[in-house]
Every structure is written in C-alpha cells, then in structure tokens.
PDB file of C-alpha atoms in Angstrom:
ATOM      1  CA  MET Q   1       0.000   0.000   0.000  1.00 73.00           C
ATOM      2  CA  LEU Q   2       1.165   3.515  -0.762  1.00 79.00           C
ATOM      3  CA  PHE Q   3       0.704   5.974   2.132  1.00 85.00           C
ATOM      4  CA  HIS Q   4       2.067   9.121   0.545  1.00 89.00           C
ATOM      5  CA  ALA Q   5       4.262  10.438  -2.209  1.00 89.00           C
ATOM      6  CA  SER Q   6       5.756  13.806  -3.002  1.00 87.00           C
ATOM      7  CA  ILE Q   7       5.605  15.451  -6.396  1.00 82.00           C
ATOM      8  CA  PRO Q   8       7.183  18.655  -7.737  1.00 83.00           C
ATOM      9  CA  ALA Q   9       5.204  21.717  -8.812  1.00 85.00           C
ATOM     10  CA  ARG Q  10       5.931  25.277  -9.839  1.00 84.00           C
ATOM     11  CA  ASP Q  11       2.894  26.439  -7.816  1.00 88.00           C
ATOM     12  CA  PRO Q  12       2.497  23.938  -4.956  1.00 88.00           C
ATOM     13  CA  ALA Q  13      -0.491  25.740  -3.386  1.00 93.00           C
ATOM     14  CA  LYS Q  14      -2.477  25.721  -6.625  1.00 93.00           C
ATOM     15  CA  VAL Q  15      -1.581  22.110  -7.463  1.00 79.00           C
ATOM     16  CA  ALA Q  16      -2.551  21.029  -3.943  1.00 90.00           C
ATOM     17  CA  ALA Q  17      -5.880  22.889  -4.167  1.00 90.00           C
ATOM     18  CA  VAL Q  18      -6.753  21.285  -7.518  1.00 75.00           C
ATOM     19  CA  LEU Q  19      -5.858  17.790  -6.295  1.00 80.00           C
ATOM     20  CA  ALA Q  20      -7.837  18.336  -3.077  1.00 88.00           C
ATOM     21  CA  ASP Q  21     -10.852  19.318  -5.182  1.00 86.00           C
ATOM     22  CA  ILE Q  22     -10.479  16.206  -7.358  1.00 72.00           C
ATOM     23  CA  TRP Q  23     -10.212  13.990  -4.247  1.00 84.00           C
ATOM     24  CA  GLN Q  24     -12.896  15.934  -2.382  1.00 83.00           C
ATOM     25  CA  GLY Q  25     -10.219  16.245   0.267  1.00 89.00           C
ATOM     26  CA  GLU Q  26      -8.268  19.063   1.912  1.00 93.00           C
ATOM     27  CA  ALA Q  27      -5.068  20.943   1.119  1.00 94.00           C
ATOM     28  CA  MET Q  28      -2.875  22.644   3.729  1.00 96.00           C
ATOM     29  CA  PRO Q  29       0.682  23.962   4.101  1.00 96.00           C
ATOM     30  CA  PHE Q  30       3.468  21.410   4.681  1.00 92.00           C
ATOM     31  CA  PRO Q  31       5.927  23.288   6.937  1.00 88.00           C
ATOM     32  CA  PRO Q  32       8.742  20.697   6.994  1.00 82.00           C
ATOM     33  CA  VAL Q  33       9.587  21.773   3.429  1.00 84.00           C
ATOM     34  CA  PRO Q  34       9.310  25.560   2.927  1.00 85.00           C
ATOM     35  CA  GLY Q  35       6.752  26.410   0.257  1.00 91.00           C
ATOM     36  CA  ALA Q  36       5.292  22.894   0.159  1.00 91.00           C
ATOM     37  CA  HIS Q  37       1.668  21.830   0.636  1.00 94.00           C
ATOM     38  CA  VAL Q  38       0.003  18.539   1.521  1.00 94.00           C
ATOM     39  CA  VAL Q  39      -3.245  17.087   0.154  1.00 89.00           C
ATOM     40  CA  PHE Q  40      -5.382  14.723   2.255  1.00 93.00           C
ATOM     41  CA  ALA Q  41      -7.589  12.303   0.331  1.00 88.00           C
ATOM     42  CA  GLY Q  42      -9.883  11.810   3.330  1.00 85.00           C
ATOM     43  CA  ASP Q  43     -10.126   8.113   2.499  1.00 86.00           C
ATOM     44  CA  GLY Q  44      -9.694   6.676   5.992  1.00 86.00           C
ATOM     45  CA  ARG Q  45      -6.246   5.293   5.042  1.00 86.00           C
ATOM     46  CA  ALA Q  46      -4.318   8.563   5.575  1.00 89.00           C
ATOM     47  CA  THR Q  47      -3.503   8.773   1.864  1.00 90.00           C
ATOM     48  CA  THR Q  48      -1.696  12.039   1.154  1.00 92.00           C
ATOM     49  CA  LEU Q  49       0.323  13.771  -1.538  1.00 87.00           C
ATOM     50  CA  GLU Q  50       3.061  16.220  -0.603  1.00 90.00           C
ATOM     51  CA  ILE Q  51       3.503  18.938  -3.227  1.00 85.00           C
ATOM     52  CA  TYR Q  52       7.046  20.356  -3.131  1.00 86.00           C
ATOM     53  CA  PRO Q  53       8.437  23.383  -4.921  1.00 87.00           C
ATOM     54  CA  HIS Q  54      10.016  22.013  -8.091  1.00 82.00           C
ATOM     55  CA  ASP Q  55      13.484  23.190  -7.054  1.00 83.00           C
ATOM     56  CA  ARG Q  56      13.592  21.238  -3.764  1.00 82.00           C
ATOM     57  CA  THR Q  57      15.714  18.159  -3.245  1.00 77.00           C
ATOM     58  CA  LEU Q  58      15.704  15.688  -0.365  1.00 74.00           C
ATOM     59  CA  VAL Q  59      18.962  14.749   1.294  1.00 74.00           C
ATOM     60  CA  PRO Q  60      19.614  12.425   4.251  1.00 76.00           C
ATOM     61  CA  SER Q  61      20.938  13.764   7.520  1.00 71.00           C
ATOM     62  CA  ASP Q  62      22.648  12.206  10.477  1.00 71.00           C
ATOM     63  CA  ALA Q  63      19.759  13.463  12.624  1.00 63.00           C
ATOM     64  CA  GLY Q  64      17.441  10.940  10.957  1.00 58.00           C
ATOM     65  CA  VAL Q  65      15.459  13.583   9.089  1.00 53.00           C
ATOM     66  CA  ALA Q  66      15.274  13.905   5.311  1.00 57.00           C
ATOM     67  CA  ILE Q  67      15.960  17.560   4.648  1.00 59.00           C
ATOM     68  CA  GLY Q  68      14.219  19.518   1.892  1.00 62.00           C
ATOM     69  CA  THR Q  69      16.754  21.947   0.479  1.00 62.00           C
ATOM     70  CA  ALA Q  70      16.669  24.471  -2.349  1.00 61.00           C
ATOM     71  CA  ALA Q  71      20.397  24.090  -2.939  1.00 61.00           C
ATOM     72  CA  PRO Q  72      21.140  21.702  -5.811  1.00 60.00           C
ATOM     73  CA  VAL Q  73      22.679  18.465  -4.573  1.00 60.00           C
ATOM     74  CA  ALA Q  74      24.330  16.228  -7.155  1.00 65.00           C
ATOM     75  CA  GLY Q  75      22.258  13.092  -7.673  1.00 64.00           C
ATOM     76  CA  ALA Q  76      19.516  14.111  -5.207  1.00 62.00           C
ATOM     77  CA  VAL Q  77      15.842  14.305  -6.162  1.00 65.00           C
ATOM     78  CA  GLY Q  78      12.888  16.043  -4.525  1.00 64.00           C
ATOM     79  CA  ASP Q  79      10.264  13.325  -4.544  1.00 75.00           C
ATOM     80  CA  HIS Q  80       9.749  10.246  -2.404  1.00 82.00           C
ATOM     81  CA  VAL Q  81       7.179   7.606  -1.452  1.00 84.00           C
ATOM     82  CA  ALA Q  82       6.045   6.077   1.832  1.00 88.00           C
ATOM     83  CA  ILE Q  83       5.114   2.411   1.657  1.00 83.00           C
ATOM     84  CA  ALA Q  84       3.796  -0.257   3.988  1.00 87.00           C
ATOM     85  CA  SER Q  85       5.783  -3.426   4.606  1.00 86.00           C
ATOM     86  CA  PRO Q  86       5.085  -6.562   6.666  1.00 87.00           C
ATOM     87  CA  ARG Q  87       8.796  -6.663   7.596  1.00 90.00           C
ATOM     88  CA  SER Q  88      10.452  -5.537  10.830  1.00 94.00           C
ATOM     89  CA  VAL Q  89      13.002  -2.733  11.152  1.00 95.00           C
ATOM     90  CA  THR Q  90      15.766  -5.324  11.529  1.00 95.00           C
ATOM     91  CA  GLU Q  91      14.722  -7.139   8.358  1.00 92.00           C
ATOM     92  CA  ILE Q  92      14.555  -3.887   6.377  1.00 92.00           C
ATOM     93  CA  GLU Q  93      17.996  -2.879   7.652  1.00 93.00           C
ATOM     94  CA  ALA Q  94      19.415  -6.266   6.610  1.00 92.00           C
ATOM     95  CA  ILE Q  95      17.957  -5.988   3.119  1.00 88.00           C
ATOM     96  CA  ALA Q  96      19.363  -2.472   2.698  1.00 90.00           C
ATOM     97  CA  GLY Q  97      22.720  -3.632   4.066  1.00 91.00           C
ATOM     98  CA  LYS Q  98      22.924  -6.381   1.436  1.00 90.00           C
ATOM     99  CA  ALA Q  99      22.324  -3.777  -1.253  1.00 84.00           C
ATOM    100  CA  GLY Q 100      24.915  -1.449   0.303  1.00 90.00           C
ATOM    101  CA  TRP Q 101      22.439   1.408   0.754  1.00 86.00           C
ATOM    102  CA  ARG Q 102      21.937   3.888   3.579  1.00 92.00           C
ATOM    103  CA  VAL Q 103      19.098   3.012   5.960  1.00 92.00           C
ATOM    104  CA  GLN Q 104      18.083   4.583   9.258  1.00 94.00           C
ATOM    105  CA  LEU Q 105      15.202   4.751  11.675  1.00 95.00           C
ATOM    106  CA  ALA Q 106      13.641   8.221  11.677  1.00 93.00           C
ATOM    107  CA  THR Q 107      10.816  10.083  13.341  1.00 92.00           C
ATOM    108  CA  ARG Q 108       8.605  12.624  11.675  1.00 88.00           C
ATOM    109  CA  GLY Q 109       8.160  15.171  14.442  1.00 82.00           C
ATOM    110  CA  GLY Q 110       6.962  12.588  16.948  1.00 85.00           C
ATOM    111  CA  ILE Q 111       3.880  12.078  14.776  1.00 88.00           C
ATOM    112  CA  PHE Q 112       4.995   8.819  13.169  1.00 92.00           C
ATOM    113  CA  ASP Q 113       8.185   6.849  12.575  1.00 95.00           C
ATOM    114  CA  VAL Q 114       9.628   5.472   9.354  1.00 95.00           C
ATOM    115  CA  VAL Q 115      12.603   3.520   8.173  1.00 94.00           C
ATOM    116  CA  GLU Q 116      14.419   5.782   5.718  1.00 93.00           C
ATOM    117  CA  LEU Q 117      15.666   3.569   2.904  1.00 84.00           C
ATOM    118  CA  TRP Q 118      17.814   5.539   0.461  1.00 86.00           C
ATOM    119  CA  LEU Q 119      17.683   3.570  -2.804  1.00 75.00           C
ATOM    120  CA  GLU Q 120      21.065   3.849  -4.497  1.00 72.00           C
ATOM    121  CA  ASP Q 121      21.866   6.323  -1.673  1.00 83.00           C
ATOM    122  CA  ARG Q 122      19.833   8.998  -3.488  1.00 76.00           C
ATOM    123  CA  TYR Q 123      16.094   8.224  -3.612  1.00 78.00           C
ATOM    124  CA  LEU Q 124      14.088   8.191  -0.369  1.00 84.00           C
ATOM    125  CA  VAL Q 125      11.574   5.441   0.321  1.00 84.00           C
ATOM    126  CA  GLU Q 126       9.950   5.707   3.737  1.00 89.00           C
ATOM    127  CA  VAL Q 127       9.107   2.161   4.824  1.00 89.00           C
ATOM    128  CA  LEU Q 128       6.506   1.665   7.565  1.00 92.00           C
ATOM    129  CA  THR Q 129       6.465  -1.552   9.594  1.00 93.00           C
ATOM    130  CA  PRO Q 130       3.079  -2.824  10.853  1.00 93.00           C
ATOM    131  CA  ASP Q 131       3.380  -0.863  14.136  1.00 94.00           C
ATOM    132  CA  MET Q 132       4.399   2.270  12.269  1.00 95.00           C
ATOM    133  CA  GLN Q 133       1.444   1.887   9.902  1.00 93.00           C
ATOM    134  CA  ALA Q 134      -1.060   1.901  12.761  1.00 93.00           C
ATOM    135  CA  ALA Q 135       0.404   5.125  14.189  1.00 93.00           C
ATOM    136  CA  TYR Q 136       0.450   6.748  10.735  1.00 93.00           C
ATOM    137  CA  ILE Q 137      -3.201   5.948  10.007  1.00 93.00           C
ATOM    138  CA  ASP Q 138      -4.249   7.133  13.458  1.00 92.00           C
ATOM    139  CA  ARG Q 139      -2.287  10.392  13.391  1.00 91.00           C
ATOM    140  CA  VAL Q 140      -2.152  11.588   9.780  1.00 90.00           C
ATOM    141  CA  THR Q 141      -5.586  13.138   9.490  1.00 91.00           C
ATOM    142  CA  PRO Q 142      -6.807  16.547   8.352  1.00 90.00           C
ATOM    143  CA  GLY Q 143      -7.963  17.356  11.915  1.00 91.00           C
ATOM    144  CA  ASN Q 144      -4.599  16.501  13.428  1.00 89.00           C
ATOM    145  CA  TRP Q 145      -2.829  18.477  10.697  1.00 87.00           C
ATOM    146  CA  ARG Q 146      -4.969  21.559  11.375  1.00 90.00           C
ATOM    147  CA  ALA Q 147      -4.119  21.258  15.082  1.00 89.00           C
ATOM    148  CA  MET Q 148      -0.416  21.016  14.265  1.00 84.00           C
ATOM    149  CA  LEU Q 149      -0.593  24.108  12.064  1.00 88.00           C
ATOM    150  CA  SER Q 150      -2.279  26.100  14.823  1.00 88.00           C
ATOM    151  CA  ALA Q 151       0.377  25.038  17.367  1.00 80.00           C
ATOM    152  CA  PRO Q 152       3.442  24.267  15.231  1.00 58.00           C
ATOM    153  CA  LEU Q 153       5.557  21.291  16.214  1.00 53.00           C
ATOM    154  CA  LEU Q 154       8.355  22.469  13.980  1.00 52.00           C
ATOM    155  CA  ALA Q 155      11.779  23.513  15.141  1.00 45.00           C
ATOM    156  CA  PRO Q 156      13.328  26.746  13.822  1.00 46.00           C
ATOM    157  CA  GLY Q 157      14.151  26.494  10.133  1.00 46.00           C
ATOM    158  CA  GLY Q 158      11.091  24.394   9.293  1.00 47.00           C
ATOM    159  CA  VAL Q 159      12.640  21.075  10.275  1.00 42.00           C
ATOM    160  CA  LEU Q 160      10.653  18.501  12.189  1.00 43.00           C
ATOM    161  CA  PRO Q 161      12.353  17.904  15.536  1.00 39.00           C
ATOM    162  CA  GLY Q 162      14.047  14.533  15.600  1.00 36.00           C
TER     163      GLY Q 162
END
C-alpha cells in the first residue's frame, strides 16, 4: 500500500488545491519543506500527496530527518514515497545492508516513525512496519494536521524535531 508520495510543482499551493478538489479532500501547508503543501484524500487510510516546490531536493541527515533543500545536490531528487511493509526494522535494515544502501530509523516530528531507505543512496523510500502503519493511520488526518498548524511542532528552520 502507498501511504504518501511527493511530487514537484511550480505552484504547490495551486496544485494542492486542484488535487484536493479532485479527491474531495483538503489541502494545507506542509511546513517541513518551505513552500510545500500537503493534500489529504480523506479516504480513511491517511492517503496524502506532498507537493514540493520544483526546485527542492531531499537529502539524508545524520539526525534521521530527510531535509528539503533548495540548494542543488548532485544526484539528489525532490520526490519520495512512503510504503507499507510486513517486515520488521531489523529485516529492512538487513535488506538495505545487502544492497549497500543507507538506511536509518527516523521520526517525523513525533507524529509517526519510518525507516528511511535511500535507494542507491539517493532516492528516499519511507518504509513503515506494521506498528508504524497503525500510528500513521491514526495520526495523519486533516484534523490533526490543522491542530499542528495552529500550534506548530516544527523547530526553527522548518525542520521537524528529531
């Protein structure tokens, strides 16, 4: 199952609004990436699309947080997906280790956790174990997002605290 993906746009607010209308969902700002917006499908499965400014790239950090940056980074891209897996963190780490790719456990502002799997050390796939999936579905809702926007959980600089 796909939980969320990010896509680039020249006008993230407009793209998010159009997609929200198509889904009969809601669009809101996405503070972890400056200028980005998020669209909630409202489907009961926490399906979302993150709409990033087209010039943003995602890079891994030692703090366990993928960072959205406007500075060009060789080989980096600005989109990603979050997927469900029946595997444990240990199993995912072993699979990534065999491939020789970066993998790390990460939190998204205390809202949900993911295993950051960096395919070819450049493309982010957020993998959610069964326990992580339950927390994601419970917490990633339009109501919870509105509450977060009214009392930001973000650290200075727009980065989710890790």
